[in-house]
GROMACS .gro file of C-alpha atoms in nm:
model
  410
    1MET     CA    1   6.724  12.397  -3.455
    2SER     CA    2   6.882  12.727  -3.362
    3SER     CA    3   7.158  12.856  -3.588
    4LYS     CA    4   7.324  13.055  -3.310
    5GLU     CA    5   7.706  13.045  -3.309
    6LYS     CA    6   7.869  12.864  -3.028
    7PRO     CA    7   8.055  13.089  -2.788
    8THR     CA    8   8.434  13.097  -2.820
    9LEU     CA    9   8.709  13.213  -2.585
   10GLY     CA   10   8.848  13.546  -2.692
   11GLY     CA   11   9.186  13.708  -2.629
   12GLN     CA   12   9.547  13.612  -2.705
   13ARG     CA   13   9.699  13.284  -2.597
   14ILE     CA   14  10.011  13.343  -2.389
   15LYS     CA   15  10.283  13.078  -2.424
   16THR     CA   16  10.459  12.992  -2.104
   17ARG     CA   17  10.816  12.865  -2.109
   18LYS     CA   18  10.900  12.561  -1.904
   19ARG     CA   19  11.183  12.609  -1.665
   20ASN     CA   20  11.454  12.352  -1.611
   21ILE     CA   21  11.453  12.275  -1.245
   22ALA     CA   22  11.818  12.214  -1.152
   23ALA     CA   23  11.882  11.945  -0.899
   24PRO     CA   24  12.086  12.075  -0.607
   25LEU     CA   25  12.459  12.003  -0.618
   26ASP     CA   26  12.562  11.715  -0.397
   27PRO     CA   27  12.932  11.643  -0.457
   28THR     CA   28  12.962  11.473  -0.119
   29ALA     CA   29  12.713  11.200  -0.213
   30PHE     CA   30  12.887  11.156  -0.550
   31ALA     CA   31  13.232  11.130  -0.388
   32ASP     CA   32  13.100  10.882  -0.129
   33ALA     CA   33  12.958  10.665  -0.409
   34VAL     CA   34  13.291  10.659  -0.596
   35VAL     CA   35  13.481  10.587  -0.274
   36GLN     CA   36  13.245  10.298  -0.207
   37ILE     CA   37  13.324  10.151  -0.548
   38TYR     CA   38  13.694  10.156  -0.456
   39LEU     CA   39  13.624   9.997  -0.118
   40ASP     CA   40  13.394   9.731  -0.263
   41ASN     CA   41  13.666   9.626  -0.508
   42ALA     CA   42  13.955   9.658  -0.258
   43GLY     CA   43  14.128   9.909  -0.489
   44ASP     CA   44  14.157   9.664  -0.781
   45LEU     CA   45  14.167   9.918  -1.065
   46GLU     CA   46  14.041   9.672  -1.327
   47LEU     CA   47  13.732   9.601  -1.120
   48VAL     CA   48  13.694   9.965  -1.022
   49ALA     CA   49  13.700  10.066  -1.390
   50LYS     CA   50  13.426   9.814  -1.474
   51SER     CA   51  13.209   9.934  -1.187
   52ILE     CA   52  13.265  10.299  -1.284
   53GLU     CA   53  13.172  10.220  -1.645
   54SER     CA   54  12.846  10.049  -1.551
   55SER     CA   55  12.743  10.308  -1.291
   56ASP     CA   56  12.483  10.578  -1.351
   57LEU     CA   57  12.673  10.844  -1.155
   58ASN     CA   58  12.661  11.198  -1.292
   59PHE     CA   59  13.023  11.235  -1.412
   60SER     CA   60  12.944  11.530  -1.636
   61ARG     CA   61  12.846  11.730  -1.328
   62TYR     CA   62  13.101  11.603  -1.080
   63GLY     CA   63  13.405  11.540  -1.300
   64ASP     CA   64  13.641  11.744  -1.079
   65THR     CA   65  13.520  11.560  -0.770
   66PHE     CA   66  13.583  11.227  -0.941
   67PHE     CA   67  13.950  11.309  -1.007
   68GLU     CA   68  13.995  11.442  -0.654
   69VAL     CA   69  13.887  11.096  -0.533
   70VAL     CA   70  14.126  10.931  -0.782
   71PHE     CA   71  14.423  11.145  -0.671
   72THR     CA   72  14.368  11.180  -0.297
   73GLY     CA   73  14.110  10.916  -0.197
   74GLY     CA   74  13.829  11.163  -0.133
   75ARG     CA   75  13.707  11.518  -0.176
   76THR     CA   76  13.937  11.812  -0.112
   77GLN     CA   77  13.845  12.152   0.022
   78PRO     CA   78  13.809  12.433  -0.238
   79GLY     CA   79  14.143  12.598  -0.322
   80THR     CA   80  14.350  12.350  -0.125
   81ILE     CA   81  14.440  11.982  -0.097
   82LYS     CA   82  14.306  11.940   0.255
   83PRO     CA   83  14.054  11.657   0.291
   84ASP     CA   84  13.690  11.763   0.293
   85GLU     CA   85  13.403  11.590   0.469
   86GLY     CA   86  13.290  11.250   0.343
   87GLU     CA   87  13.418  10.899   0.300
   88ARG     CA   88  13.774  10.821   0.189
   89HIS     CA   89  13.970  10.525   0.050
   90SER     CA   90  14.340  10.437   0.065
   91TYR     CA   91  14.391  10.331  -0.298
   92SER     CA   92  14.464  10.673  -0.448
   93VAL     CA   93  14.756  10.795  -0.658
   94LEU     CA   94  14.904  10.972  -0.355
   95ASP     CA   95  14.876  10.654  -0.144
   96CYS     CA   96  15.092  10.441  -0.375
   97GLU     CA   97  15.471  10.415  -0.390
   98PRO     CA   98  15.658  10.697  -0.573
   99LYS     CA   99  15.762  10.458  -0.849
  100ARG     CA  100  15.669  10.424  -1.214
  101GLU     CA  101  15.553  10.065  -1.170
  102ALA     CA  102  15.306  10.167  -0.899
  103ILE     CA  103  15.172  10.478  -1.073
  104LEU     CA  104  15.138  10.356  -1.434
  105PRO     CA  105  14.827  10.141  -1.357
  106TYR     CA  106  14.646  10.457  -1.239
  107VAL     CA  107  14.731  10.635  -1.564
  108LEU     CA  108  14.603  10.341  -1.769
  109TYR     CA  109  14.289  10.329  -1.554
  110ILE     CA  110  14.223  10.699  -1.621
  111GLN     CA  111  14.297  10.645  -1.989
  112LYS     CA  112  14.030  10.375  -2.001
  113THR     CA  113  13.784  10.604  -1.822
  114LEU     CA  114  13.853  10.891  -2.066
  115ARG     CA  115  13.787  10.665  -2.366
  116ARG     CA  116  13.444  10.596  -2.222
  117ARG     CA  117  13.383  10.955  -2.112
  118PRO     CA  118  13.613  11.187  -2.318
  119PHE     CA  119  13.448  11.499  -2.177
  120LEU     CA  120  13.628  11.429  -1.848
  121ILE     CA  121  13.962  11.547  -1.994
  122LYS     CA  122  13.874  11.905  -1.897
  123ASN     CA  123  13.809  11.794  -1.541
  124LEU     CA  124  14.142  11.612  -1.532
  125GLU     CA  125  14.311  11.933  -1.648
  126ASN     CA  126  14.126  12.135  -1.382
  127VAL     CA  127  14.233  11.908  -1.098
  128THR     CA  128  14.589  11.870  -1.230
  129ARG     CA  129  14.623  12.248  -1.250
  130LYS     CA  130  14.483  12.287  -0.898
  131PHE     CA  131  14.727  12.038  -0.748
  132LEU     CA  132  15.030  12.173  -0.936
  133GLN     CA  133  14.955  12.523  -0.810
  134SER     CA  134  14.948  12.376  -0.458
  135LEU     CA  135  15.266  12.169  -0.477
  136GLU     CA  136  15.409  12.335  -0.167
  137LEU     CA  137  15.127  12.177   0.037
  138PHE     CA  138  15.237  11.826  -0.061
  139GLU     CA  139  15.509  11.619   0.101
  140GLU     CA  140  15.828  11.569  -0.101
  141ASN     CA  141  15.746  11.209  -0.198
  142GLU     CA  142  15.391  11.317  -0.295
  143ARG     CA  143  15.535  11.579  -0.530
  144LYS     CA  144  15.751  11.310  -0.686
  145LYS     CA  145  15.439  11.096  -0.740
  146MET     CA  146  15.270  11.390  -0.910
  147ALA     CA  147  15.573  11.443  -1.136
  148ILE     CA  148  15.583  11.077  -1.239
  149PHE     CA  149  15.207  11.067  -1.288
  150THR     CA  150  15.212  11.383  -1.502
  151ALA     CA  151  15.499  11.255  -1.718
  152LEU     CA  152  15.316  10.925  -1.773
  153THR     CA  153  14.997  11.103  -1.879
  154PHE     CA  154  15.195  11.259  -2.165
  155SER     CA  155  15.377  10.937  -2.247
  156GLN     CA  156  15.044  10.755  -2.266
  157LYS     CA  157  14.895  11.046  -2.465
  158LEU     CA  158  14.600  11.125  -2.242
  159ALA     CA  159  14.546  11.449  -2.438
  160LEU     CA  160  14.641  11.685  -2.156
  161THR     CA  161  14.727  12.036  -2.278
  162PRO     CA  162  15.098  12.102  -2.203
  163GLU     CA  163  15.024  12.460  -2.097
  164THR     CA  164  14.791  12.321  -1.830
  165VAL     CA  165  15.087  12.148  -1.668
  166PHE     CA  166  15.380  12.382  -1.718
  167GLN     CA  167  15.232  12.729  -1.677
  168PRO     CA  168  15.103  12.675  -1.318
  169LEU     CA  169  15.456  12.571  -1.221
  170LEU     CA  170  15.583  12.925  -1.278
  171LYS     CA  171  15.418  13.047  -0.958
  172ASP     CA  172  15.683  13.264  -0.789
  173SER     CA  173  15.658  13.105  -0.445
  174LEU     CA  174  15.701  12.754  -0.589
  175VAL     CA  175  16.000  12.854  -0.801
  176ALA     CA  176  16.172  13.042  -0.519
  177LYS     CA  177  16.162  12.738  -0.286
  178GLY     CA  178  16.314  12.508  -0.550
  179ILE     CA  179  15.997  12.296  -0.556
  180VAL     CA  180  15.944  12.350  -0.928
  181LEU     CA  181  16.303  12.255  -1.017
  182ASN     CA  182  16.274  11.925  -0.829
  183PHE     CA  183  15.935  11.855  -0.987
  184ILE     CA  184  16.051  11.929  -1.341
  185THR     CA  185  16.366  11.719  -1.289
  186ASP     CA  186  16.157  11.417  -1.187
  187PHE     CA  187  15.923  11.489  -1.479
  188PHE     CA  188  16.210  11.501  -1.732
  189LYS     CA  189  16.363  11.179  -1.597
  190GLU     CA  190  16.038  10.987  -1.621
  191TYR     CA  191  15.929  11.125  -1.957
  192LEU     CA  192  16.265  11.053  -2.122
  193ARG     CA  193  16.239  10.685  -2.022
  194ASP     CA  194  15.974  10.637  -2.292
  195ASN     CA  195  16.034  10.929  -2.524
  196SER     CA  196  16.313  11.102  -2.716
  197LEU     CA  197  16.459  11.443  -2.645
  198ASP     CA  198  16.281  11.570  -2.958
  199ASP     CA  199  15.950  11.457  -2.806
  200LEU     CA  200  16.030  11.647  -2.488
  201ILE     CA  201  16.123  11.961  -2.682
  202SER     CA  202  15.799  11.935  -2.881
  203LEU     CA  203  15.611  11.918  -2.551
  204LEU     CA  204  15.795  12.223  -2.417
  205LYS     CA  205  15.723  12.415  -2.737
  206LYS     CA  206  15.350  12.347  -2.706
  207ALA     CA  207  15.374  12.474  -2.350
  208LYS     CA  208  15.565  12.782  -2.477
  209MET     CA  209  15.854  12.695  -2.245
  210GLU     CA  210  16.133  12.575  -2.476
  211ASP     CA  211  16.313  12.912  -2.459
  212ASN     CA  212  16.253  12.967  -2.087
  213LEU     CA  213  16.391  12.661  -1.909
  214LEU     CA  214  16.586  12.882  -1.670
  215ASP     CA  215  16.253  13.011  -1.537
  216PHE     CA  216  16.219  12.682  -1.347
  217PHE     CA  217  16.522  12.780  -1.137
  218PRO     CA  218  16.519  13.008  -0.830
  219THR     CA  219  16.635  13.358  -0.924
  220ALA     CA  220  16.973  13.321  -0.751
  221LYS     CA  221  17.051  13.007  -0.953
  222ARG     CA  222  16.919  13.127  -1.287
  223THR     CA  223  17.247  13.099  -1.480
  224PRO     CA  224  17.366  12.872  -1.763
  225GLU     CA  225  17.634  12.730  -1.534
  226ALA     CA  226  17.381  12.639  -1.262
  227PHE     CA  227  17.153  12.484  -1.525
  228SER     CA  228  17.430  12.263  -1.662
  229GLU     CA  229  17.558  12.166  -1.318
  230HIS     CA  230  17.214  12.065  -1.192
  231PHE     CA  231  17.101  11.853  -1.486
  232MET     CA  232  17.444  11.694  -1.537
  233LYS     CA  233  17.434  11.586  -1.173
  234GLU     CA  234  17.089  11.435  -1.236
  235GLY     CA  235  17.215  11.244  -1.540
  236LEU     CA  236  17.015  11.449  -1.792
  237VAL     CA  237  17.304  11.518  -2.028
  238ALA     CA  238  17.076  11.551  -2.332
  239VAL     CA  239  16.884  11.834  -2.163
  240VAL     CA  240  17.211  12.016  -2.089
  241GLU     CA  241  17.329  11.981  -2.449
  242TYR     CA  242  16.995  12.104  -2.580
  243ASN     CA  243  17.003  12.412  -2.357
  244GLU     CA  244  17.362  12.494  -2.454
  245LYS     CA  245  17.268  12.465  -2.821
  246LYS     CA  246  16.962  12.684  -2.767
  247MET     CA  247  17.163  12.950  -2.587
  248PHE     CA  248  17.428  12.937  -2.858
  249GLU     CA  249  17.161  13.000  -3.124
  250VAL     CA  250  17.019  13.293  -2.929
  251LYS     CA  251  17.363  13.450  -2.883
  252LEU     CA  252  17.452  13.384  -3.247
  253LYS     CA  253  17.136  13.560  -3.357
  254GLU     CA  254  17.219  13.859  -3.137
  255ILE     CA  255  17.574  13.889  -3.269
  256LYS     CA  256  17.457  13.849  -3.630
  257SER     CA  257  17.207  14.128  -3.579
  258MET     CA  258  17.470  14.351  -3.423
  259LEU     CA  259  17.719  14.279  -3.703
  260THR     CA  260  17.459  14.339  -3.974
  261THR     CA  261  17.388  14.681  -3.823
  262LEU     CA  262  17.757  14.771  -3.811
  263ILE     CA  263  17.804  14.669  -4.175
  264SER     CA  264  17.496  14.857  -4.295
  265GLU     CA  265  17.621  15.170  -4.115
  266GLU     CA  266  17.963  15.127  -4.283
  267THR     CA  267  18.138  15.130  -3.946
  268ASP     CA  268  18.518  15.141  -3.949
  269VAL     CA  269  18.661  14.791  -3.995
  270ASP     CA  270  18.895  14.811  -3.694
  271GLU     CA  271  18.602  14.907  -3.470
  272VAL     CA  272  18.397  14.616  -3.606
  273VAL     CA  273  18.686  14.375  -3.543
  274ASP     CA  274  18.719  14.491  -3.180
  275THR     CA  275  18.342  14.471  -3.121
  276VAL     CA  276  18.312  14.121  -3.267
  277LYS     CA  277  18.612  13.998  -3.068
  278GLN     CA  278  18.457  14.125  -2.746
  279GLN     CA  279  18.118  13.969  -2.823
  280VAL     CA  280  18.253  13.625  -2.916
  281LYS     CA  281  18.478  13.624  -2.611
  282GLU     CA  282  18.184  13.689  -2.379
  283ALA     CA  283  17.972  13.427  -2.558
  284LYS     CA  284  18.262  13.177  -2.564
  285PHE     CA  285  18.202  13.104  -2.932
  286PRO     CA  286  18.419  12.841  -3.103
  287ASP     CA  287  18.649  12.999  -3.365
  288ILE     CA  288  18.501  12.785  -3.643
  289GLU     CA  289  18.149  12.912  -3.569
  290VAL     CA  290  18.275  13.271  -3.577
  291VAL     CA  291  18.424  13.223  -3.926
  292ARG     CA  292  18.100  13.069  -4.054
  293MET     CA  293  17.895  13.349  -3.903
  294LEU     CA  294  18.112  13.622  -4.053
  295TRP     CA  295  18.079  13.487  -4.405
  296ASP     CA  296  17.701  13.445  -4.371
  297VAL     CA  297  17.652  13.801  -4.251
  298LEU     CA  298  17.882  13.951  -4.515
  299MET     CA  299  17.704  13.774  -4.800
  300ASP     CA  300  17.358  13.847  -4.658
  301ALA     CA  301  17.447  14.217  -4.660
  302VAL     CA  302  17.527  14.219  -5.033
  303GLN     CA  303  17.274  14.396  -5.258
  304TRP     CA  304  17.222  14.124  -5.516
  305SER     CA  305  17.099  14.187  -5.870
  306GLY     CA  306  16.815  13.971  -5.995
  307LYS     CA  307  16.967  13.848  -6.321
  308ASN     CA  308  17.287  14.038  -6.396
  309GLN     CA  309  17.563  13.788  -6.318
  310GLN     CA  310  17.841  14.041  -6.365
  311GLN     CA  311  17.681  14.281  -6.119
  312ASN     CA  312  17.650  13.998  -5.866
  313ALA     CA  313  18.016  13.912  -5.915
  314ASN     CA  314  18.122  14.274  -5.869
  315SER     CA  315  17.904  14.313  -5.556
  316ALA     CA  316  18.038  13.996  -5.394
  317LEU     CA  317  18.402  14.079  -5.469
  318ARG     CA  318  18.354  14.436  -5.348
  319GLN     CA  319  18.217  14.305  -5.019
  320VAL     CA  320  18.509  14.065  -4.978
  321LYS     CA  321  18.758  14.344  -5.045
  322THR     CA  322  18.585  14.587  -4.807
  323TRP     CA  323  18.575  14.342  -4.516
  324ALA     CA  324  18.888  14.134  -4.583
  325LYS     CA  325  19.050  14.273  -4.270
  326LEU     CA  326  18.759  14.142  -4.062
  327LEU     CA  327  18.790  13.794  -4.213
  328ASN     CA  328  19.165  13.799  -4.174
  329ALA     CA  329  19.135  13.885  -3.804
  330PHE     CA  330  18.949  13.561  -3.735
  331CYS     CA  331  19.103  13.325  -3.994
  332SER     CA  332  19.416  13.305  -3.784
  333THR     CA  333  19.514  12.943  -3.859
  334GLY     CA  334  19.525  12.713  -4.159
  335LYS     CA  335  19.235  12.515  -4.014
  336LEU     CA  336  19.017  12.826  -3.993
  337GLU     CA  337  19.115  12.932  -4.345
  338LEU     CA  338  19.010  12.588  -4.469
  339GLU     CA  339  18.680  12.627  -4.283
  340LEU     CA  340  18.622  12.955  -4.467
  341MET     CA  341  18.683  12.779  -4.799
  342TYR     CA  342  18.431  12.511  -4.701
  343LYS     CA  343  18.180  12.781  -4.619
  344VAL     CA  344  18.235  12.963  -4.949
  345GLN     CA  345  18.208  12.634  -5.140
  346VAL     CA  346  17.883  12.528  -4.974
  347GLN     CA  347  17.721  12.867  -5.023
  348CYS     CA  348  17.821  12.880  -5.388
  349TYR     CA  349  17.680  12.528  -5.429
  350GLU     CA  350  17.347  12.611  -5.262
  351ASP     CA  351  17.298  12.956  -5.417
  352THR     CA  352  17.278  12.942  -5.798
  353LYS     CA  353  17.370  13.308  -5.846
  354LEU     CA  354  17.704  13.237  -5.676
  355MET     CA  355  17.781  12.906  -5.847
  356LYS     CA  356  18.019  13.054  -6.104
  357LEU     CA  357  18.177  13.300  -5.863
  358PHE     CA  358  18.366  13.044  -5.654
  359PRO     CA  359  18.708  13.072  -5.826
  360GLU     CA  360  18.686  13.453  -5.834
  361ILE     CA  361  18.602  13.472  -5.462
  362VAL     CA  362  18.887  13.235  -5.372
  363ARG     CA  363  19.131  13.433  -5.588
  364SER     CA  364  19.020  13.756  -5.421
  365LEU     CA  365  19.060  13.608  -5.071
  366TYR     CA  366  19.412  13.496  -5.172
  367ASP     CA  367  19.507  13.838  -5.308
  368LEU     CA  368  19.382  14.000  -4.986
  369ASP     CA  369  19.592  13.762  -4.770
  370VAL     CA  370  19.287  13.598  -4.610
  371LEU     CA  371  19.367  13.255  -4.763
  372ALA     CA  372  19.720  13.118  -4.782
  373GLU     CA  373  19.852  12.925  -5.080
  374ASP     CA  374  19.894  12.607  -4.872
  375THR     CA  375  19.528  12.621  -4.767
  376ILE     CA  376  19.406  12.647  -5.125
  377LEU     CA  377  19.630  12.363  -5.241
  378LEU     CA  378  19.518  12.142  -4.952
  379TRP     CA  379  19.154  12.211  -5.035
  380PHE     CA  380  19.217  12.133  -5.402
  381ARG     CA  381  19.406  11.808  -5.345
  382LYS     CA  382  19.206  11.643  -5.070
  383GLY     CA  383  19.024  11.887  -4.847
  384SER     CA  384  18.718  11.999  -5.043
  385ASN     CA  385  18.361  11.948  -4.925
  386PRO     CA  386  18.161  11.679  -5.115
  387LYS     CA  387  17.900  11.937  -5.222
  388GLY     CA  388  17.978  12.026  -5.585
  389ARG     CA  389  18.333  11.900  -5.542
  390GLN     CA  390  18.399  11.809  -5.906
  391THR     CA  391  18.252  12.134  -6.038
  392PHE     CA  392  18.445  12.360  -5.804
  393VAL     CA  393  18.774  12.168  -5.829
  394LYS     CA  394  18.756  12.195  -6.206
  395ALA     CA  395  18.668  12.566  -6.188
  396LEU     CA  396  18.962  12.637  -5.958
  397GLU     CA  397  19.211  12.427  -6.154
  398PRO     CA  398  19.356  12.711  -6.367
  399PHE     CA  399  19.426  12.919  -6.055
  400VAL     CA  400  19.581  12.620  -5.877
  401ASN     CA  401  19.801  12.549  -6.180
  402TRP     CA  402  19.918  12.911  -6.170
  403LEU     CA  403  19.998  12.877  -5.795
  404GLU     CA  404  20.197  12.557  -5.856
  405GLU     CA  405  20.390  12.706  -6.148
  406ALA     CA  406  20.473  13.015  -5.944
  407GLU     CA  407  20.592  12.789  -5.662
  408GLU     CA  408  20.820  12.592  -5.899
  409GLU     CA  409  20.969  12.911  -6.039
  410GLU     CA  410  21.051  13.030  -5.689
   0.00000   0.00000   0.00000
């Protein structure tokens, strides 16, 4: 037997990578198959949902096409809502009546589909965004259907991203024609049938729109008065009240900032009084809110000591004395004086470093003619705020006794 070695193949083995051969896109065939399911079941959404669930159609690849069929009855041309080639059915969202009762079954049908295929939520967002950007191409009643449908998707918690819905609406051409305002009005009406105003505000916050509701209005109508007039006419009183409150808070913040600057710069009191009067007149602020604001800003501007109670007392009283003329200018009635006492009481109750300063502050405001004797006596006898009432009434009792004795002597 020969002991010769068997020949072997020499060289380096080269590994070849297999390529994934992608099947060509065929959205038309997919759309036709979905349309056929609708036609076979005569648009019965329960039966359609069962057929969709048991089908082996490639939804992961043609998710956008699927929702185009759901919304319009067939494929749409890229970048528009015009029908594309292929079969169509007449059981779509846009074919039904512009009423909640007619549209809700479609939302529930989509909800059922998303539970089975949650990845389709992105496709729903894509198609929703596309249609909202093209609202001007729809008829008026079709836009109303879209508004109701969109509101119901949030009510039924289909996991749509609020920004997906609201941001496309800010397209200049849509806003200028008033299309967005009509859409958002229908949306608000429908959404508030099932949800609270707080829910709506939460939705707007997620969409980063809660401070910009006027952006839905055409430029010429972008005023608080036009906002209130429109939504009051549509019966959305809660939306009007919310917007007025929001605008009040914004204006209040601006005036507080302005006043804080004037105080820190030690501006002449008379100039500050004139400036504040002009600002509150333009903002149409209620007198009570002005008094509350003034006290907040004055106390916020005090340089408080960490632990030295006497220093805190001196700082607070010094601030009151310095700006007494400002307080006096706006505490023009007994009711407003009483409101100032309420404000002082509540702040002293909520801020421990001020708790023991209440009688001294009240005495100082009396000496500086900001608070009248009758106001203090009314507060003491029956007008005090419930917060810390017993503590503050007891603390002020010696001063009240002095007032009463002085009154008897007179």
